Tab-separated table of C-alpha atoms in Angstrom:
chain	number	residue	atom	x	y	z
I	1	MET	CA	19.610	-7.605	-6.374
I	2	LYS	CA	21.377	-5.608	-3.320
I	3	GLU	CA	17.646	-4.335	-2.980
I	4	LEU	CA	15.580	-7.407	-2.465
I	5	ASP	CA	18.427	-8.096	0.427
I	6	ASP	CA	17.724	-4.784	1.540
I	7	LEU	CA	14.008	-4.446	1.475
I	8	LEU	CA	13.724	-8.417	3.211
I	9	LYS	CA	16.838	-6.763	5.973
I	10	ARG	CA	14.006	-4.136	6.372
I	11	TYR	CA	10.861	-6.184	6.369
I	12	LYS	CA	11.911	-8.448	9.120
I	13	GLU	CA	13.017	-6.390	11.601
I	14	ASN	CA	9.600	-4.263	11.315
I	15	LEU	CA	8.654	-8.581	11.968
I	16	GLU	CA	10.672	-8.416	14.615
I	17	ILE	CA	9.586	-5.613	16.404
I	18	ASP	CA	5.999	-5.705	15.857
I	19	GLN	CA	6.000	-9.203	17.460
I	20	GLN	CA	7.868	-7.891	19.855
I	21	ASN	CA	5.564	-4.762	20.296
I	22	LEU	CA	3.068	-7.423	20.276
I	23	GLU	CA	4.510	-9.368	22.834
I	24	ASN	CA	4.600	-6.169	25.330
I	25	PHE	CA	1.330	-5.564	25.099
I	26	MET	CA	-0.200	-8.851	25.847
I	27	ASN	CA	2.490	-8.771	28.988
I	28	ILE	CA	0.336	-5.497	30.323
I	29	ASN	CA	-1.863	-6.329	33.154
I	30	PHE	CA	-4.983	-4.553	32.518
I	31	PRO	CA	-7.956	-4.806	35.111
I	32	ASN	CA	-10.248	-7.497	34.645
I	33	LEU	CA	-13.678	-6.706	35.334
I	34	ASN	CA	-16.816	-8.589	34.785
I	35	LEU	CA	-19.098	-5.025	35.163
I	36	ASP	CA	-22.732	-7.932	35.166
I	37	GLN	CA	-21.062	-7.693	39.347
I	38	ASP	CA	-21.301	-5.570	41.946
I	39	ILE	CA	-17.679	-3.159	40.825
I	40	LEU	CA	-17.400	-1.502	44.279
I	41	GLU	CA	-15.661	-5.147	45.149
I	42	GLN	CA	-13.622	-5.460	42.535
I	43	ILE	CA	-11.884	-2.419	42.259
I	44	ASN	CA	-9.031	-1.364	44.201
I	45	LEU	CA	-5.921	2.028	44.702
I	46	ASP	CA	-4.662	-0.654	41.699
I	47	ILE	CA	-6.622	-0.253	38.882
I	48	ILE	CA	-7.163	3.523	39.590
I	49	VAL	CA	-3.459	3.755	39.396
I	50	PHE	CA	-3.840	2.068	35.854
I	51	TYR	CA	-6.717	3.494	34.669
I	52	GLU	CA	-4.482	7.563	35.551
I	53	LYS	CA	-1.714	5.644	33.362
I	54	ILE	CA	-3.731	4.309	30.152
I	55	LEU	CA	-6.410	8.003	30.420
I	56	ASN	CA	-4.035	9.552	27.485
I	57	LYS	CA	-4.252	6.819	25.546
I	58	LEU	CA	-7.938	6.809	24.749
I	59	SER	CA	-8.817	9.350	22.643
I	60	LEU	CA	-10.532	10.754	25.148
I	61	SER	CA	-12.016	14.747	25.601
I	62	GLU	CA	-10.584	16.907	28.277
I	63	LEU	CA	-14.726	16.806	29.359
I	64	GLU	CA	-14.269	12.705	29.585
I	65	GLU	CA	-10.994	12.938	31.179
I	66	LYS	CA	-12.011	15.308	34.199
I	67	LYS	CA	-15.466	13.402	34.654
I	68	PHE	CA	-12.833	10.381	34.925
I	69	GLN	CA	-10.501	12.651	37.069
I	70	GLU	CA	-13.189	12.715	39.281
I	71	ALA	CA	-13.982	9.681	39.830
I	72	PHE	CA	-10.405	8.651	40.718
I	73	ASP	CA	-10.466	11.487	43.728
I	74	TYR	CA	-13.876	10.099	44.772
I	75	PHE	CA	-12.222	6.696	45.246
I	76	ARG	CA	-9.258	7.600	47.293
I	77	LEU	CA	-10.490	10.414	49.498
I	78	ASN	CA	-13.259	7.230	50.736
I	79	MET	CA	-11.072	4.387	50.033
I	80	ASP	CA	-10.402	3.799	53.713
I	81	LEU	CA	-13.897	4.216	54.814
I	82	ASP	CA	-14.777	0.981	52.317
I	83	LEU	CA	-17.169	1.164	49.849
I	84	LYS	CA	-18.342	-1.938	49.811
I	85	ASN	CA	-19.750	-2.074	52.484
I	86	LEU	CA	-21.978	0.965	51.824
I	87	ILE	CA	-25.313	0.936	52.824
I	88	VAL	CA	-26.848	3.565	51.140
I	89	ARG	CA	-25.072	4.174	47.773
I	90	ASP	CA	-26.015	7.586	47.324
I	91	PHE	CA	-25.450	10.063	43.756
I	92	LYS	CA	-21.464	10.667	44.014
I	93	CYS	CA	-21.384	6.583	44.685
I	94	LEU	CA	-23.468	5.625	42.078
I	95	ASN	CA	-21.845	8.399	39.227
I	96	PHE	CA	-18.007	6.940	40.186
I	97	ILE	CA	-19.552	3.174	39.391
I	98	SER	CA	-21.193	4.829	36.414
I	99	LYS	CA	-17.938	6.379	35.284
I	100	ILE	CA	-15.497	3.310	35.612
I	101	LYS	CA	-18.001	0.790	34.022
I	102	GLU	CA	-17.630	3.713	30.335
I	103	LEU	CA	-13.903	4.264	31.340
I	104	ASN	CA	-13.250	-0.370	31.243
I	105	ARG	CA	-15.083	-0.324	28.023
I	106	LYS	CA	-12.851	2.135	26.632
I	107	VAL	CA	-9.989	0.531	27.889
I	108	GLU	CA	-10.688	-2.310	26.505
I	109	LEU	CA	-11.354	-1.681	23.084
I	110	TYR	CA	-8.271	0.538	22.945
I	111	ARG	CA	-6.584	-2.857	24.003
I	112	GLN	CA	-8.544	-4.778	21.365
I	113	THR	CA	-7.776	-2.301	19.028
I	114	MET	CA	-3.969	-2.351	19.337
I	115	ILE	CA	-3.289	-6.598	19.242
I	116	ASN	CA	-5.461	-5.874	15.550
I	117	ASN	CA	-2.896	-3.307	14.631
I	118	TYR	CA	0.401	-5.507	15.798
I	119	GLN	CA	-1.408	-8.188	14.357
I	120	ARG	CA	-1.880	-6.647	11.306
I	121	GLU	CA	1.187	-5.005	10.674
I	122	ILE	CA	2.607	-8.713	11.577
I	123	GLU	CA	0.882	-10.451	9.231
I	124	LYS	CA	1.707	-8.197	6.760
I	125	CYS	CA	5.846	-8.318	7.719
I	126	LYS	CA	4.724	-12.270	7.159
I	127	ASN	CA	2.882	-11.473	3.613
I	128	LEU	CA	5.814	-9.310	2.308
I	129	ILE	CA	8.393	-11.454	3.150
I	130	LYS	CA	7.736	-14.634	1.911
I	131	PRO	CA	7.365	-13.563	-1.248
I	132	ILE	CA	10.804	-12.568	-1.116
I	133	ASP	CA	12.600	-15.294	0.004
I	134	SER	CA	10.753	-17.161	-2.648
I	135	ILE	CA	12.596	-15.312	-5.207
I	136	LYS	CA	15.881	-14.962	-3.240
I	137	GLY	CA	15.753	-18.787	-3.321
I	138	LEU	CA	14.920	-18.473	-7.140
I	139	PHE	CA	18.167	-16.862	-8.139
I	140	GLN	CA	20.609	-18.954	-5.476
I	141	SER	CA	19.176	-22.047	-7.271
I	142	THR	CA	21.239	-23.701	-10.431
I	143	SER	CA	17.884	-24.901	-12.198
I	144	GLU	CA	17.070	-22.378	-14.953
I	145	ILE	CA	13.974	-19.397	-13.117
I	146	ASP	CA	10.911	-20.213	-14.809
I	147	ILE	CA	9.780	-16.468	-15.837
I	148	TYR	CA	5.688	-17.222	-14.989
I	149	TYR	CA	6.493	-18.641	-11.792
I	150	LEU	CA	9.288	-15.339	-10.519
I	151	ASN	CA	5.752	-12.784	-11.776
I	152	ASP	CA	3.597	-14.721	-9.849
I	153	LEU	CA	6.034	-13.562	-6.979
I	154	LEU	CA	6.404	-9.907	-8.152
I	155	ASN	CA	2.102	-9.221	-8.732
I	156	LYS	CA	2.618	-10.521	-4.008
I	157	LEU	CA	5.180	-7.113	-4.003
I	158	SER	CA	4.186	-3.222	-4.616
I	159	PHE	CA	7.666	-3.033	-6.481
I	160	ASN	CA	7.343	-0.115	-9.186
I	161	GLU	CA	7.341	-1.409	-12.704
I	162	LYS	CA	11.477	-0.076	-13.333
I	163	PHE	CA	12.066	-2.383	-10.456
I	164	ARG	CA	10.094	-5.385	-11.571
I	165	GLU	CA	11.497	-5.357	-14.971
I	166	ASN	CA	15.162	-5.346	-13.478
I	167	ILE	CA	14.779	-8.327	-12.051
I	168	ILE	CA	13.078	-9.880	-14.855
I	169	ALA	CA	16.541	-9.089	-16.366
I	170	ASP	CA	18.289	-10.924	-13.447
I	171	ALA	CA	15.891	-13.530	-14.114
I	172	LEU	CA	16.855	-13.586	-17.882
I	173	LYS	CA	21.122	-13.000	-17.760
I	174	HIS	CA	20.573	-15.377	-14.530
I	175	ASN	CA	19.014	-17.918	-17.845
I	176	PHE	CA	21.485	-17.011	-19.713
I	177	ASP	CA	24.566	-17.144	-17.375
I	178	LEU	CA	23.670	-20.851	-16.709
I	179	THR	CA	23.779	-21.604	-20.312
I	180	LYS	CA	27.268	-19.690	-20.939
I	181	THR	CA	29.417	-22.436	-17.560
I	182	ASN	CA	27.069	-25.175	-18.972
I	183	GLN	CA	29.620	-24.670	-21.896
I	184	GLU	CA	32.451	-24.343	-20.519
I	185	GLU	CA	32.548	-27.460	-18.398
I	186	TYR	CA	31.387	-28.702	-20.994
I	187	GLN	CA	34.358	-27.860	-23.444
I	188	GLU	CA	36.896	-28.721	-20.037
I	189	GLU	CA	35.031	-32.356	-19.861
I	190	SER	CA	35.076	-32.434	-23.557
I	191	GLU	CA	39.484	-32.119	-23.953
I	192	LEU	CA	38.904	-36.180	-22.583
I	193	SER	CA	37.805	-38.469	-25.505
I	194	GLU	CA	36.730	-38.096	-28.807
I	195	GLU	CA	33.920	-40.127	-27.089
I	196	VAL	CA	33.048	-38.312	-24.083
I	197	GLU	CA	33.497	-35.234	-26.366
I	198	ILE	CA	30.007	-36.363	-28.955
I	199	ILE	CA	28.413	-36.670	-26.138
I	200	GLU	CA	28.838	-33.434	-24.627
I	201	ILE	CA	28.475	-31.767	-27.580
I	202	GLU	CA	25.178	-33.712	-27.594
I	203	GLU	CA	23.892	-32.457	-24.276
I	204	LYS	CA	24.728	-28.396	-24.807
I	205	GLN	CA	23.742	-28.560	-28.888
I	206	GLU	CA	20.431	-29.270	-26.351
I	207	ASP	CA	21.348	-26.298	-23.254
I	208	LEU	CA	22.577	-23.689	-25.703
I	209	ASN	CA	18.817	-23.718	-26.955
I	210	ILE	CA	16.242	-20.419	-25.939
I	211	GLN	CA	14.518	-22.181	-23.310
I	212	GLU	CA	10.518	-22.530	-23.139
I	213	SER	CA	10.491	-19.761	-20.719
I	214	ASP	CA	12.980	-17.411	-22.333
I	215	VAL	CA	10.345	-18.127	-25.960
I	216	GLN	CA	7.021	-17.139	-23.449
I	217	ILE	CA	9.150	-13.441	-22.692
I	218	ILE	CA	8.423	-12.661	-26.402
I	219	ASP	CA	5.616	-13.955	-27.144
I	220	LEU	CA	4.902	-12.131	-24.225
I	221	TYR	CA	6.044	-8.352	-25.802
I	222	LEU	CA	5.352	-9.530	-29.297
I	223	ASP	CA	1.490	-9.711	-27.593
I	224	LEU	CA	1.673	-6.151	-25.520
I	225	ILE	CA	2.774	-4.505	-28.077
I	226	ASP	CA	-0.166	-5.889	-30.500
I	227	ASP	CA	-1.689	-4.450	-27.965
I	228	LEU	CA	-1.092	-1.516	-27.644
I	229	LEU	CA	-1.635	-1.041	-31.245
I	230	GLU	CA	-4.945	-1.602	-30.573
I	231	LYS	CA	-5.383	0.678	-28.013
I	232	ILE	CA	-3.724	3.336	-29.851
I	233	LYS	CA	-6.089	2.550	-32.324
I	234	LEU	CA	-9.434	2.700	-30.469
I	235	ASN	CA	-8.678	5.335	-27.579
I	236	PRO	CA	-6.427	8.278	-29.198
I	237	LYS	CA	-5.134	10.261	-26.125
I	238	ASN	CA	-2.528	12.484	-28.627
I	239	PRO	CA	-2.825	11.902	-32.245
I	240	GLU	CA	0.755	13.990	-32.670
I	241	GLN	CA	2.317	11.627	-30.346
I	242	ASP	CA	0.320	8.054	-30.761
I	243	HIS	CA	1.664	8.139	-34.575
I	244	LEU	CA	5.139	7.761	-33.717
I	245	ASN	CA	4.665	5.287	-31.242
I	246	GLN	CA	2.331	3.461	-34.396
I	247	ALA	CA	5.080	3.302	-36.294
I	248	ARG	CA	7.833	2.651	-33.615
I	249	LEU	CA	6.447	-0.301	-31.661
I	250	ILE	CA	5.169	-1.532	-35.319
I	251	GLU	CA	9.631	-1.450	-35.915
I	252	LEU	CA	9.546	-2.351	-32.738
I	253	ARG	CA	7.322	-5.563	-33.502
I	254	ASP	CA	9.242	-6.654	-36.558
I	255	LYS	CA	12.711	-6.613	-34.744
I	256	LEU	CA	11.801	-8.506	-32.468
I	257	LEU	CA	10.451	-11.196	-34.722
I	258	GLU	CA	13.417	-11.224	-36.250
I	259	ALA	CA	15.768	-11.558	-33.373
I	260	LYS	CA	12.730	-15.338	-32.427
I	261	GLU	CA	14.262	-16.085	-35.982
I	262	ASN	CA	17.819	-16.385	-35.993
I	263	SER	CA	17.466	-18.126	-32.266
I	264	GLU	CA	15.494	-20.523	-33.870
I	265	LEU	CA	17.972	-20.552	-36.705
I	266	CYS	CA	20.554	-21.071	-34.881
I	267	GLN	CA	19.177	-24.192	-32.870
I	268	GLU	CA	18.633	-25.688	-35.907
I	269	MET	CA	21.888	-25.357	-36.888
I	270	LEU	CA	23.069	-26.363	-33.897
I	271	ASN	CA	21.717	-30.246	-34.447
I	272	GLU	CA	24.693	-30.690	-36.498
I	273	ALA	CA	26.803	-28.164	-35.093
I	274	SER	CA	30.632	-28.729	-34.219
I	275	GLN	CA	32.803	-28.203	-31.500
I	276	GLU	CA	33.940	-25.088	-32.449
I	277	GLU	CA	30.342	-24.104	-34.345
I	278	ILE	CA	28.915	-24.526	-30.835
I	279	THR	CA	30.989	-21.215	-29.261
I	280	TYR	CA	30.414	-19.242	-32.496
I	281	LEU	CA	26.731	-19.644	-31.998
I	282	GLY	CA	27.016	-19.641	-28.809
I	283	LYS	CA	27.726	-16.201	-29.045
I	284	VAL	CA	25.489	-15.226	-31.463
I	285	LEU	CA	23.086	-16.156	-29.435
I	286	LYS	CA	24.094	-13.740	-26.898
I	287	GLU	CA	23.624	-10.823	-29.100
I	288	ILE	CA	20.583	-12.051	-29.862
I	289	VAL	CA	19.508	-11.817	-26.498
I	290	ILE	CA	20.631	-8.826	-25.972
I	291	THR	CA	19.143	-7.321	-28.887
I	292	MET	CA	15.660	-8.609	-27.683
I	293	LYS	CA	16.694	-7.326	-23.874
I	294	ASN	CA	16.840	-3.464	-26.247
I	295	ILE	CA	13.593	-3.724	-27.266
I	296	ILE	CA	11.834	-5.157	-24.739
I	297	ASP	CA	13.032	-2.449	-22.671
I	298	GLU	CA	11.804	0.382	-24.866
I	299	VAL	CA	8.397	-1.363	-25.316
I	300	SER	CA	8.073	-1.403	-21.277
I	301	GLU	CA	8.763	2.366	-21.876
I	302	ILE	CA	7.047	3.124	-24.231
I	303	ALA	CA	3.485	0.835	-22.873
I	304	ASP	CA	4.345	2.937	-18.957
I	305	GLU	CA	4.424	6.116	-20.766
I	306	TYR	CA	0.616	5.633	-22.481
I	307	GLN	CA	-0.490	3.775	-18.977
I	308	ARG	CA	0.508	7.275	-17.149
I	309	GLU	CA	-1.849	8.805	-19.974
I	310	LEU	CA	-5.043	6.907	-19.986
I	311	GLU	CA	-4.780	7.304	-14.580
I	312	GLU	CA	-5.695	10.361	-16.531
I	313	GLU	CA	-9.281	9.572	-17.611
I	314	ILE	CA	-10.520	7.633	-14.699
I	315	ILE	CA	-13.605	5.665	-15.782
I	316	GLU	CA	-16.497	6.058	-12.658
I	317	THR	CA	-18.360	2.713	-11.732
I	318	GLU	CA	-21.034	1.818	-9.947
I	319	ILE	CA	-18.480	0.473	-6.522
I	320	LYS	CA	-17.738	3.863	-4.686
I	321	ARG	CA	-16.233	4.433	-1.314
I	322	ASN	CA	-17.084	7.154	0.332
I	323	LEU	CA	-14.036	10.237	0.597
I	324	ILE	CA	-14.786	11.969	3.507
I	325	PHE	CA	-13.440	15.627	2.615
I	326	LEU	CA	-11.557	17.657	6.424
I	327	ASN	CA	-13.792	21.756	6.495
I	328	SER	CA	-9.262	22.189	6.121
I	329	THR	CA	-8.873	20.550	3.184
I	330	PHE	CA	-10.862	22.784	1.151
I	331	LYS	CA	-7.785	25.797	1.934
I	332	ASP	CA	-5.468	22.819	0.456
I	333	LEU	CA	-7.188	23.838	-3.096
I	334	GLU	CA	-5.696	27.455	-2.911
I	335	GLU	CA	-2.114	24.725	-3.548
I	336	PHE	CA	-3.709	23.475	-7.197
I	337	LYS	CA	-6.042	26.607	-8.226
I	338	LYS	CA	-5.299	27.008	-12.154
I	339	GLU	CA	-3.222	30.598	-12.002
I	340	VAL	CA	-1.292	28.425	-9.324
I	341	CYS	CA	-0.269	25.173	-9.889
I	342	GLN	CA	0.584	23.960	-13.991
I	343	LEU	CA	-2.984	21.625	-15.803
I	344	PRO	CA	-0.413	18.561	-15.446
I	345	ILE	CA	-0.331	18.325	-11.336
I	346	ILE	CA	-3.592	19.606	-11.380
I	347	LYS	CA	-5.105	16.352	-13.456
I	348	LYS	CA	-3.004	13.606	-11.250
I	349	LEU	CA	-4.255	15.093	-8.380
I	350	TYR	CA	-7.987	14.926	-9.516
I	351	GLY	CA	-6.952	11.098	-11.086
I	352	MET	CA	-5.453	10.431	-7.669
I	353	LEU	CA	-8.749	11.348	-5.897
I	354	LYS	CA	-10.855	9.397	-8.330
I	355	HIS	CA	-8.556	6.491	-7.720
I	356	LEU	CA	-9.447	6.638	-3.808
I	357	GLN	CA	-13.061	6.944	-4.668
I	358	TYR	CA	-13.084	4.460	-7.278
I	359	ASP	CA	-10.234	1.712	-7.730
I	360	GLU	CA	-11.089	-1.577	-6.156
I	361	ILE	CA	-7.502	-1.599	-4.958
I	362	LEU	CA	-5.950	1.384	-2.921
I	363	THR	CA	-2.447	2.636	-3.421
I	364	THR	CA	-0.689	2.695	-0.001
I	365	THR	CA	2.294	3.814	1.579
I	366	PRO	CA	2.057	3.529	5.255
I	367	TYR	CA	3.278	7.152	6.255
I	368	THR	CA	5.029	6.416	9.047
I	369	GLN	CA	6.481	9.906	10.505
I	370	VAL	CA	2.949	10.535	12.514
I	371	SER	CA	1.635	7.484	14.433
I	372	SER	CA	-2.104	7.062	14.935
I	373	PRO	CA	-4.035	4.541	15.811
I	374	ILE	CA	-5.417	4.289	12.771
I	375	PRO	CA	-2.922	3.673	9.938
I	376	ILE	CA	-1.962	7.016	8.194
I	377	ASN	CA	-1.087	6.628	3.786
I	378	GLU	CA	0.778	8.340	2.094
I	379	TYR	CA	-0.281	8.533	-2.357
I	380	LYS	CA	0.841	10.096	-4.893
I	381	VAL	CA	1.854	9.177	-8.365
I	382	LYS	CA	5.987	8.989	-9.258
I	383	LYS	CA	9.025	10.659	-7.146
I	384	SER	CA	9.647	13.981	-7.980
I	385	LYS	CA	8.931	17.587	-7.471
I	386	GLY	CA	6.077	19.013	-8.101
I	387	THR	CA	4.544	15.590	-7.763
I	388	PRO	CA	0.877	16.164	-5.629
I	389	ARG	CA	0.757	14.279	-2.817
I	390	LEU	CA	-2.447	12.610	-0.672
I	391	PHE	CA	-2.709	11.334	2.736
I	392	TYR	CA	-5.354	9.481	3.714
I	393	GLN	CA	-6.990	7.290	6.188
I	394	VAL	CA	-9.293	4.314	5.173
I	395	ILE	CA	-12.188	3.296	7.571
I	396	ASP	CA	-15.060	0.850	7.667
I	397	GLY	CA	-14.429	1.093	3.994
I	398	ASN	CA	-14.660	4.882	4.191
I	399	VAL	CA	-11.408	7.299	3.199
I	400	ILE	CA	-10.763	9.978	4.821
I	401	VAL	CA	-8.807	13.025	3.370
I	402	LEU	CA	-6.190	14.168	5.546
I	403	LEU	CA	-4.194	16.385	3.362
I	404	LEU	CA	-3.877	16.972	-0.404
I	405	GLY	CA	-0.388	18.415	-0.923
I	406	ILE	CA	2.662	19.335	-4.040
I	407	GLU	CA	6.464	17.399	-2.713
I	408	GLY	CA	8.090	20.543	-4.569
I	409	ARG	CA	5.895	23.401	-2.267
I	410	LYS	CA	6.348	21.282	0.843
I	411	LYS	CA	8.832	20.047	3.066
I	412	HIS	CA	8.443	16.554	4.719
I	413	SER	CA	8.447	17.827	8.163
I	414	THR	CA	6.179	20.397	7.030
I	415	PHE	CA	3.337	17.764	5.983
I	416	LYS	CA	4.042	16.262	8.587
I	417	SER	CA	3.292	19.397	11.340
I	418	MET	CA	0.217	20.192	8.980
I	419	ILE	CA	-1.241	16.164	9.508
I	420	GLU	CA	-0.355	16.626	12.616
I	421	GLY	CA	-2.239	19.289	13.709
I	422	ARG	CA	-5.648	18.250	11.233
I	423	ILE	CA	-5.604	15.402	13.859
I	424	THR	CA	-5.492	16.433	16.788
I	425	GLN	CA	-7.084	15.190	19.734
I	426	SER	CA	-8.270	18.796	21.375
I	427	VAL	CA	-11.671	18.640	22.050
I	428	ASP	CA	-12.840	20.246	19.573
I	429	SER	CA	-11.608	18.580	16.652
I	430	GLU	CA	-13.025	17.181	14.520
I	431	HIS	CA	-11.660	14.600	13.436
I	432	LYS	CA	-11.569	13.151	15.875
I	433	ARG	CA	-14.846	13.595	16.103
I	434	LEU	CA	-15.168	11.196	13.601
I	435	ILE	CA	-13.176	8.640	14.262
I	436	ASN	CA	-14.869	8.378	18.147
I	437	SER	CA	-18.447	8.359	16.222
I	438	PHE	CA	-16.649	4.539	14.509
I	439	LYS	CA	-15.346	3.918	16.416
I	440	LEU	CA	-18.784	4.251	19.066
I	441	ALA	CA	-21.209	2.671	16.349
I	442	LYS	CA	-19.368	-0.035	16.252
I	443	SER	CA	-18.632	-1.317	19.254
I	444	TYR	CA	-22.381	0.124	21.375
I	445	PRO	CA	-24.469	1.075	18.287
I	446	ASN	CA	-27.275	1.334	20.701
I	447	GLU	CA	-26.333	3.314	23.208
I	448	LYS	CA	-26.842	7.298	23.205
I	449	CYS	CA	-24.503	8.928	21.734
I	450	GLU	CA	-22.222	12.179	23.598
I	451	TYR	CA	-22.634	14.205	20.845
I	452	ASN	CA	-26.387	13.676	19.871
I	453	GLN	CA	-28.116	12.468	24.155
I	454	LYS	CA	-31.531	12.391	21.369
I	455	LEU	CA	-29.816	9.473	19.282
I	456	THR	CA	-27.338	6.811	19.333
I	457	ASN	CA	-24.443	6.077	18.345
I	458	LYS	CA	-25.587	4.206	15.071
I	459	GLU	CA	-27.855	6.858	14.573
I	460	PHE	CA	-25.362	9.353	15.102
I	461	LEU	CA	-22.219	8.030	12.305
I	462	GLU	CA	-25.556	7.533	9.399
I	463	GLN	CA	-26.069	10.996	9.699
I	464	LEU	CA	-22.875	12.036	9.896
I	465	LEU	CA	-22.202	10.262	6.937
I	466	SER	CA	-25.426	11.850	5.179
I	467	LYS	CA	-23.270	14.757	6.079
I	468	TYR	CA	-20.161	14.629	4.630
I	469	GLN	CA	-21.822	13.073	0.866
I	470	GLU	CA	-22.403	16.365	0.558
I	471	VAL	CA	-19.021	18.001	1.907
I	472	GLU	CA	-17.627	15.769	-0.810
I	473	GLN	CA	-19.958	17.068	-3.479
I	474	GLU	CA	-19.491	20.486	-2.237
I	475	PHE	CA	-15.548	19.690	-2.321
I	476	PHE	CA	-15.838	18.738	-5.943
I	477	GLU	CA	-17.985	21.241	-7.287
I	478	LYS	CA	-14.657	23.419	-5.566
I	479	PHE	CA	-12.477	21.742	-7.311
I	480	HIS	CA	-14.857	21.858	-10.752
I	481	ALA	CA	-14.467	25.470	-10.705
I	482	GLU	CA	-11.796	26.815	-9.120
I	483	CYS	CA	-8.816	24.190	-10.006
I	484	TYR	CA	-10.173	21.355	-12.293
I	485	ASN	CA	-13.139	20.190	-14.873
I	486	PRO	CA	-13.175	16.640	-17.093
I	487	ASN	CA	-16.470	17.468	-18.565
I	488	SER	CA	-15.628	20.526	-19.444
I	489	LYS	CA	-12.729	19.531	-21.917
I	490	LYS	CA	-14.548	17.477	-24.088
I	491	ARG	CA	-17.112	19.162	-26.654
């Protein structure tokens, strides 16, 4: 349970930090300009100073920063004249008003985006803390743990299968220890009198029974074995290994059935058992439970291995996301060429890309080493050297692929610097233009686009996404030609 305690502590610390960050941010006194009224009557030096300080957080191009700075200089140069009293507003004055309005919209968009991000992180932490608290409460209780309820709680958390199995195994042990404790208490109390002894024996006969939740777990794994056998039969991946797995699964199923029957026989014997026989049957039941756990562990291992093989085959459905590949990601394919990289690693990367493209649920692990207004996520199949890693962002249902790499070849610090290079705020940054296009199309869809004055923001984004669909096709054509093509393996 130490892993749970550490995880809960970390989530609560993150929640406290996020709540404090939101509170601090909400306390910032943002300018409250009414853009429908005269700007010159509302603007003052304090507002100008605020805008100057926040300018570097707005993801602006160098040209935009220069224009806004010129507007600030204009105000300072003329603030002694009291601009609102000007009778004639020349071009420079009108340009100043226009730039302040534009800057105010950008600041408001930044403010709302940051609030939404903080609130989303707070809600995410709360949704993780609540089921962990519930799980800890189950183990602290003196009652038996409902395994199916525990499993529902685990489904709300992104635990790996090994961690999940350990928790379920701890729950089974908790239930068994509870039974054992009850028997020891009975044995101490049974010495009081023969009458009490008879009562306690009857109660203990009931407590020693394999509980309904334990039977459900056994039946669940019996069904899992049958399901695996059927899957292997219908969709063989590796005929030689599949035959071995089939034989072993049939053997394990027979052993599990035998253990279940032995436990049921113990239940029947308990109905007429003496105190001494109850103690003996308790030891037998303990051995049966251990046997069942060993069988369950082996079945889980076979199931996990077969599932990993199935993950290599991606079934394409009508539900599809746009994968936006930056031009720099084409360079990453050099790491995954046939003559450079091992085929299993290339196939894992292909599976990861297809999961991002077609799966309903994204495997999301926040990558916190690089700060960004749009969260950066890391995707990898398992923790080991030689594991492909994929870094991406999600915006309006589209997946921006930032970086492809291999853990065994690139250190974390190298990944960090490479990602920072690809989300740079320079004027000619492909990533910056892409993110800005999404934001402008959402906030000001019908205004003229700063990248193409002939189009609105919405039209420009549609045109840009259409171009990236062609880039996506080009990427996979290059991947199939130089790295791996699953269709060429089919006969």
